[in-house]
């Protein structure tokens, strides 16, 4: 991997790690649905602008049903679930739970795509469960109903990502990645629109909230997607997925620096367990 690829990989991890920080700031003020809608809506507009500037064909009408489904599962629902969780648990918790996405991806690929669920993947699932269990039972946040619901929301988001991965793999045969990224944001924004009249804003919107929302949308969604697809193009999907291992570390760091969130040995142990589990599932041993 070239130094420029490593720089983009760590940059992407830092950006996506910061998304959990921004959600911790925004969600208590705007609520889960408005936080999610602003994130995916602004990101969708920014990506449409990018496609127009780069003169890439925007073909929404032909695949609009598929894009709406993709947007709901890959962006809208996960954004709502993580925004809800951000109101109750530290940023690092959400990021560590997010790192279990490849584990659920392996399960869904086995169920819907017929991919083999090997002993290595089973071991990865077991280690991942132990890592999350250690985080929940021994971490700095006391056990409560709010904690349980927030963790379930994070789990639901990762399952959505896994289902979206299966759906994307089938859809990507006929749709280019940049169009798919754009359509997923636009489709997600359209999916969330009907919920907004029933979702009052609970707090006072300040300049800080506006800036954090803009950063979450433009930096952590639009720019991050472009960086991610550039990585996939340059180093391949398997190596690009290693960004998953780094995101929790950055989320823990940003939460500690800017939100005074505690980092304990049990938090690091739980994080290490989840990262190890992801390695077991994502990284295939080289054949001799």
Short mmCIF file of C-alpha atoms in Angstrom, two decimals:
data_model
loop_
_atom_site.label_atom_id
_atom_site.label_comp_id
_atom_site.label_asym_id
_atom_site.label_seq_id
_atom_site.Cartn_x
_atom_site.Cartn_y
_atom_site.Cartn_z
CA UNK A 1 0.00 0.00 0.00
CA UNK A 2 1.45 3.40 -1.01
CA UNK A 3 1.97 6.17 1.53
CA UNK A 4 -0.80 8.18 -0.17
CA UNK A 5 -3.18 5.22 0.24
CA UNK A 6 -2.28 4.90 3.92
CA UNK A 7 -2.85 8.63 4.39
CA UNK A 8 -6.32 8.37 2.82
CA UNK A 9 -7.10 5.24 4.87
CA UNK A 10 -6.24 6.91 8.18
CA UNK A 11 -7.93 10.13 7.08
CA UNK A 12 -11.14 8.26 6.29
CA UNK A 13 -11.02 6.45 9.65
CA UNK A 14 -10.53 9.77 11.45
CA UNK A 15 -13.46 11.32 9.56
CA UNK A 16 -15.83 8.43 10.16
CA UNK A 17 -14.72 8.24 13.79
CA UNK A 18 -15.64 11.92 14.13
CA UNK A 19 -19.17 11.21 12.85
CA UNK A 20 -20.03 9.63 16.20
CA UNK A 21 -18.72 12.74 17.97
CA UNK A 22 -20.89 15.02 15.82
CA UNK A 23 -23.96 12.86 16.43
CA UNK A 24 -23.40 13.10 20.19
CA UNK A 25 -23.52 16.88 19.80
CA UNK A 26 -26.44 17.11 17.36
CA UNK A 27 -28.87 14.32 18.25
CA UNK A 28 -29.89 15.56 21.74
CA UNK A 29 -30.88 18.90 20.14
CA UNK A 30 -32.43 17.85 16.83
CA UNK A 31 -33.66 14.36 17.71
CA UNK A 32 -32.94 11.15 15.81
CA UNK A 33 -35.04 11.73 12.67
CA UNK A 34 -33.98 15.32 11.97
CA UNK A 35 -30.33 14.44 12.62
CA UNK A 36 -30.58 11.57 10.14
CA UNK A 37 -32.49 13.61 7.52
CA UNK A 38 -30.04 16.52 7.59
CA UNK A 39 -27.10 14.14 7.37
CA UNK A 40 -28.25 12.16 4.36
CA UNK A 41 -30.11 15.02 2.66
CA UNK A 42 -27.20 17.46 2.55
CA UNK A 43 -24.81 14.65 1.64
CA UNK A 44 -27.08 13.65 -1.24
CA UNK A 45 -27.19 17.23 -2.58
CA UNK A 46 -23.41 17.54 -2.29
CA UNK A 47 -22.86 14.28 -4.18
CA UNK A 48 -25.32 15.32 -6.90
CA UNK A 49 -23.32 18.55 -7.27
CA UNK A 50 -20.12 16.51 -7.52
CA UNK A 51 -21.58 14.30 -10.24
CA UNK A 52 -22.73 17.36 -12.21
CA UNK A 53 -19.32 19.05 -11.91
CA UNK A 54 -17.49 15.85 -12.89
CA UNK A 55 -20.02 15.32 -15.73
CA UNK A 56 -21.09 11.86 -14.62
CA UNK A 57 -24.49 10.60 -15.80
CA UNK A 58 -27.21 10.76 -13.15
CA UNK A 59 -29.69 7.98 -13.90
CA UNK A 60 -32.22 7.95 -11.08
CA UNK A 61 -35.46 7.28 -12.93
CA UNK A 62 -34.46 3.88 -14.28
CA UNK A 63 -33.55 2.46 -10.85
CA UNK A 64 -35.65 4.63 -8.52
CA UNK A 65 -37.29 1.73 -6.67
CA UNK A 66 -33.95 0.04 -6.06
CA UNK A 67 -32.39 3.32 -4.96
CA UNK A 68 -35.22 4.00 -2.52
CA UNK A 69 -34.78 0.56 -0.95
CA UNK A 70 -31.00 0.99 -0.87
CA UNK A 71 -31.34 4.46 0.67
CA UNK A 72 -33.70 3.21 3.37
CA UNK A 73 -31.58 0.23 4.38
CA UNK A 74 -28.05 1.57 3.86
CA UNK A 75 -28.38 5.17 5.04
CA UNK A 76 -31.74 6.30 6.45
CA UNK A 77 -32.42 3.58 9.03
CA UNK A 78 -28.79 3.28 10.25
CA UNK A 79 -28.59 7.08 10.56
CA UNK A 80 -31.76 7.11 12.70
CA UNK A 81 -30.56 4.22 14.87
CA UNK A 82 -27.14 5.76 15.50
CA UNK A 83 -28.66 9.19 16.15
CA UNK A 84 -30.94 7.60 18.75
CA UNK A 85 -28.00 5.76 20.34
CA UNK A 86 -25.97 8.99 20.42
CA UNK A 87 -28.45 10.42 22.90
CA UNK A 88 -27.73 7.68 25.44
CA UNK A 89 -24.22 6.21 25.06
CA UNK A 90 -20.67 7.53 24.47
CA UNK A 91 -19.40 7.97 20.91
CA UNK A 92 -16.87 5.17 21.41
CA UNK A 93 -19.60 2.66 22.25
CA UNK A 94 -21.45 3.36 19.00
CA UNK A 95 -18.24 3.14 16.98
CA UNK A 96 -17.26 -0.18 18.54
CA UNK A 97 -20.72 -1.57 17.82
CA UNK A 98 -20.40 -0.23 14.27
CA UNK A 99 -17.22 -2.27 13.85
CA UNK A 100 -19.31 -5.45 14.11
CA UNK A 101 -20.88 -4.70 10.70
CA UNK A 102 -18.57 -7.11 8.81
CA UNK A 103 -19.57 -9.88 11.22
CA UNK A 104 -23.23 -9.45 10.36
CA UNK A 105 -22.20 -9.06 6.73
CA UNK A 106 -20.68 -12.53 6.79
CA UNK A 107 -23.92 -13.94 8.25
CA UNK A 108 -26.13 -12.23 5.66
CA UNK A 109 -23.83 -13.25 2.80
CA UNK A 110 -24.08 -16.86 3.96
CA UNK A 111 -27.88 -16.66 4.15
CA UNK A 112 -28.65 -14.70 0.95
CA UNK A 113 -25.61 -15.16 -1.29
CA UNK A 114 -24.66 -18.72 -0.42
CA UNK A 115 -21.16 -17.75 0.75
CA UNK A 116 -19.46 -20.27 3.01
CA UNK A 117 -19.63 -19.52 6.74
CA UNK A 118 -16.27 -20.97 7.77
CA UNK A 119 -14.90 -21.90 11.19
CA UNK A 120 -12.77 -18.74 11.02
CA UNK A 121 -15.91 -16.61 10.58
CA UNK A 122 -17.65 -18.49 13.40
CA UNK A 123 -14.67 -17.77 15.64
CA UNK A 124 -14.88 -14.13 14.59
CA UNK A 125 -18.54 -13.95 15.60
CA UNK A 126 -17.76 -15.51 18.99
CA UNK A 127 -14.87 -13.12 19.68
CA UNK A 128 -17.05 -10.19 18.58
CA UNK A 129 -19.84 -11.18 20.97
CA UNK A 130 -17.33 -11.52 23.82
CA UNK A 131 -15.85 -8.12 22.98
CA UNK A 132 -19.25 -6.42 23.02
CA UNK A 133 -20.17 -8.27 26.22
CA UNK A 134 -17.00 -7.06 27.92
CA UNK A 135 -17.71 -3.50 26.80
CA UNK A 136 -21.29 -3.58 28.07
CA UNK A 137 -20.74 -5.31 31.40
CA UNK A 138 -17.39 -3.78 32.40
CA UNK A 139 -17.36 -0.44 30.57
CA UNK A 140 -17.65 3.00 32.21
CA UNK A 141 -21.40 3.35 31.48
CA UNK A 142 -23.79 1.87 34.06
CA UNK A 143 -26.28 -0.76 32.93
CA UNK A 144 -29.75 0.66 32.26
CA UNK A 145 -32.75 0.33 29.97
CA UNK A 146 -31.51 3.31 27.93
CA UNK A 147 -28.13 1.61 27.48
CA UNK A 148 -29.80 -1.63 26.35
CA UNK A 149 -32.06 0.15 23.84
CA UNK A 150 -29.12 2.20 22.50
CA UNK A 151 -27.04 -0.94 21.98
CA UNK A 152 -29.97 -2.67 20.28
CA UNK A 153 -30.30 0.37 18.01
CA UNK A 154 -26.61 0.09 17.10
CA UNK A 155 -27.04 -3.62 16.41
CA UNK A 156 -30.05 -2.89 14.20
CA UNK A 157 -27.93 -0.36 12.27
CA UNK A 158 -25.14 -2.90 11.67
CA UNK A 159 -27.68 -5.48 10.48
CA UNK A 160 -29.04 -2.85 8.07
CA UNK A 161 -25.51 -2.30 6.75
CA UNK A 162 -25.11 -6.04 6.27
CA UNK A 163 -28.40 -6.33 4.38
CA UNK A 164 -27.44 -3.30 2.30
CA UNK A 165 -24.15 -4.98 1.43
CA UNK A 166 -25.99 -7.99 0.05
CA UNK A 167 -28.40 -5.78 -1.89
CA UNK A 168 -25.57 -3.57 -3.19
CA UNK A 169 -23.64 -6.58 -4.44
CA UNK A 170 -26.58 -7.57 -6.61
CA UNK A 171 -27.30 -4.01 -7.73
CA UNK A 172 -23.68 -3.09 -8.49
CA UNK A 173 -23.70 -5.27 -11.58
CA UNK A 174 -25.55 -2.52 -13.47
CA UNK A 175 -24.85 0.68 -11.45
CA UNK A 176 -21.52 2.50 -11.01
CA UNK A 177 -20.31 3.07 -7.41
CA UNK A 178 -20.48 6.90 -7.36
CA UNK A 179 -24.05 6.90 -8.65
CA UNK A 180 -24.92 4.25 -6.08
CA UNK A 181 -23.40 6.31 -3.24
CA UNK A 182 -25.31 9.40 -4.39
CA UNK A 183 -28.57 7.54 -4.86
CA UNK A 184 -28.29 5.90 -1.44
CA UNK A 185 -28.13 9.32 0.23
CA UNK A 186 -30.94 10.82 -1.89
CA UNK A 187 -33.10 7.71 -1.46
CA UNK A 188 -32.49 7.78 2.29
CA UNK A 189 -33.51 11.45 2.51
CA UNK A 190 -36.74 10.79 0.57
CA UNK A 191 -37.52 7.78 2.77
CA UNK A 192 -37.23 9.90 5.94
CA UNK A 193 -39.26 12.89 4.71
CA UNK A 194 -42.71 11.60 5.84
CA UNK A 195 -41.46 11.19 9.42
CA UNK A 196 -40.33 14.80 9.89
CA UNK A 197 -43.74 16.41 10.67
CA UNK A 198 -44.09 13.93 13.55
CA UNK A 199 -40.57 14.58 14.90
CA UNK A 200 -40.40 17.85 16.84
CA UNK A 201 -36.97 19.38 17.49
CA UNK A 202 -36.41 19.01 21.27
CA UNK A 203 -33.62 21.60 21.72
CA UNK A 204 -32.43 25.05 20.67
CA UNK A 205 -30.50 25.17 17.38
CA UNK A 206 -27.28 27.15 17.85
CA UNK A 207 -24.37 27.99 15.55
CA UNK A 208 -22.46 25.04 17.01
CA UNK A 209 -25.28 22.66 16.07
CA UNK A 210 -25.43 24.07 12.51
CA UNK A 211 -21.67 23.70 12.04
CA UNK A 212 -21.65 20.19 13.51
CA UNK A 213 -24.57 19.17 11.25
CA UNK A 214 -22.75 20.56 8.19
CA UNK A 215 -19.59 18.65 9.14
CA UNK A 216 -21.56 15.44 9.71
CA UNK A 217 -23.27 15.74 6.32
CA UNK A 218 -20.55 17.12 4.06
CA UNK A 219 -17.39 15.76 5.67
CA UNK A 220 -18.50 12.49 7.28
CA UNK A 221 -20.92 11.43 4.53
CA UNK A 222 -20.30 13.10 1.15
CA UNK A 223 -16.50 13.51 1.23
CA UNK A 224 -16.04 10.26 3.17
CA UNK A 225 -17.94 8.29 0.51
CA UNK A 226 -15.76 9.75 -2.24
CA UNK A 227 -12.61 8.88 -0.28
CA UNK A 228 -13.88 5.37 0.35
CA UNK A 229 -14.67 4.66 -3.29
CA UNK A 230 -11.28 6.09 -4.28
CA UNK A 231 -9.65 3.64 -1.86
CA UNK A 232 -11.65 0.73 -3.27
CA UNK A 233 -10.49 1.72 -6.76
CA UNK A 234 -6.82 2.07 -5.74
CA UNK A 235 -6.26 -0.77 -3.26
CA UNK A 236 -9.31 -3.05 -3.64
CA UNK A 237 -12.34 -3.68 -1.42
CA UNK A 238 -10.65 -6.03 1.07
CA UNK A 239 -7.88 -3.61 2.01
CA UNK A 240 -10.31 -0.69 1.99
CA UNK A 241 -12.43 -2.53 4.58
CA UNK A 242 -9.53 -2.32 7.05
CA UNK A 243 -10.77 1.20 7.76
CA UNK A 244 -13.33 -0.57 9.97
CA UNK A 245 -10.56 -1.52 12.39
CA UNK A 246 -9.41 2.08 12.85
CA UNK A 247 -12.76 3.89 13.25
CA UNK A 248 -13.39 2.88 16.91
CA UNK A 249 -9.91 4.04 17.93
CA UNK A 250 -10.49 7.49 16.44
CA UNK A 251 -14.00 7.68 17.89
CA UNK A 252 -12.63 6.90 21.36
CA UNK A 253 -9.90 9.53 20.88
CA UNK A 254 -12.29 12.28 19.68
CA UNK A 255 -14.76 11.48 22.48
CA UNK A 256 -11.98 11.70 25.06
CA UNK A 257 -10.53 14.94 23.68
CA UNK A 258 -13.74 16.88 22.95
CA UNK A 259 -16.51 15.33 25.08
CA UNK A 260 -14.52 14.21 28.13
CA UNK A 261 -15.66 10.61 27.64
CA UNK A 262 -13.79 8.05 29.73
CA UNK A 263 -11.49 5.47 28.15
CA UNK A 264 -10.99 2.54 30.51
CA UNK A 265 -9.06 -0.71 30.18
CA UNK A 266 -12.33 -2.58 29.78
CA UNK A 267 -13.34 -0.21 26.94
CA UNK A 268 -10.05 -0.86 25.17
CA UNK A 269 -10.37 -4.61 25.78
CA UNK A 270 -13.87 -4.67 24.33
CA UNK A 271 -12.70 -2.60 21.37
CA UNK A 272 -9.75 -4.96 20.81
CA UNK A 273 -12.09 -7.96 20.87
CA UNK A 274 -14.39 -6.46 18.24
CA UNK A 275 -11.46 -5.41 16.02
CA UNK A 276 -9.92 -8.89 16.29
CA UNK A 277 -13.28 -10.43 15.40
CA UNK A 278 -13.54 -8.19 12.34
CA UNK A 279 -10.02 -9.18 11.28
CA UNK A 280 -10.95 -12.86 11.49
CA UNK A 281 -13.98 -12.31 9.25
CA UNK A 282 -12.64 -9.77 6.75
CA UNK A 283 -8.98 -10.74 6.28
CA UNK A 284 -8.59 -14.04 4.46
CA UNK A 285 -5.29 -15.89 5.03
CA UNK A 286 -3.02 -15.92 2.00
CA UNK A 287 -3.00 -19.20 0.13
CA UNK A 288 0.36 -20.97 -0.02
#
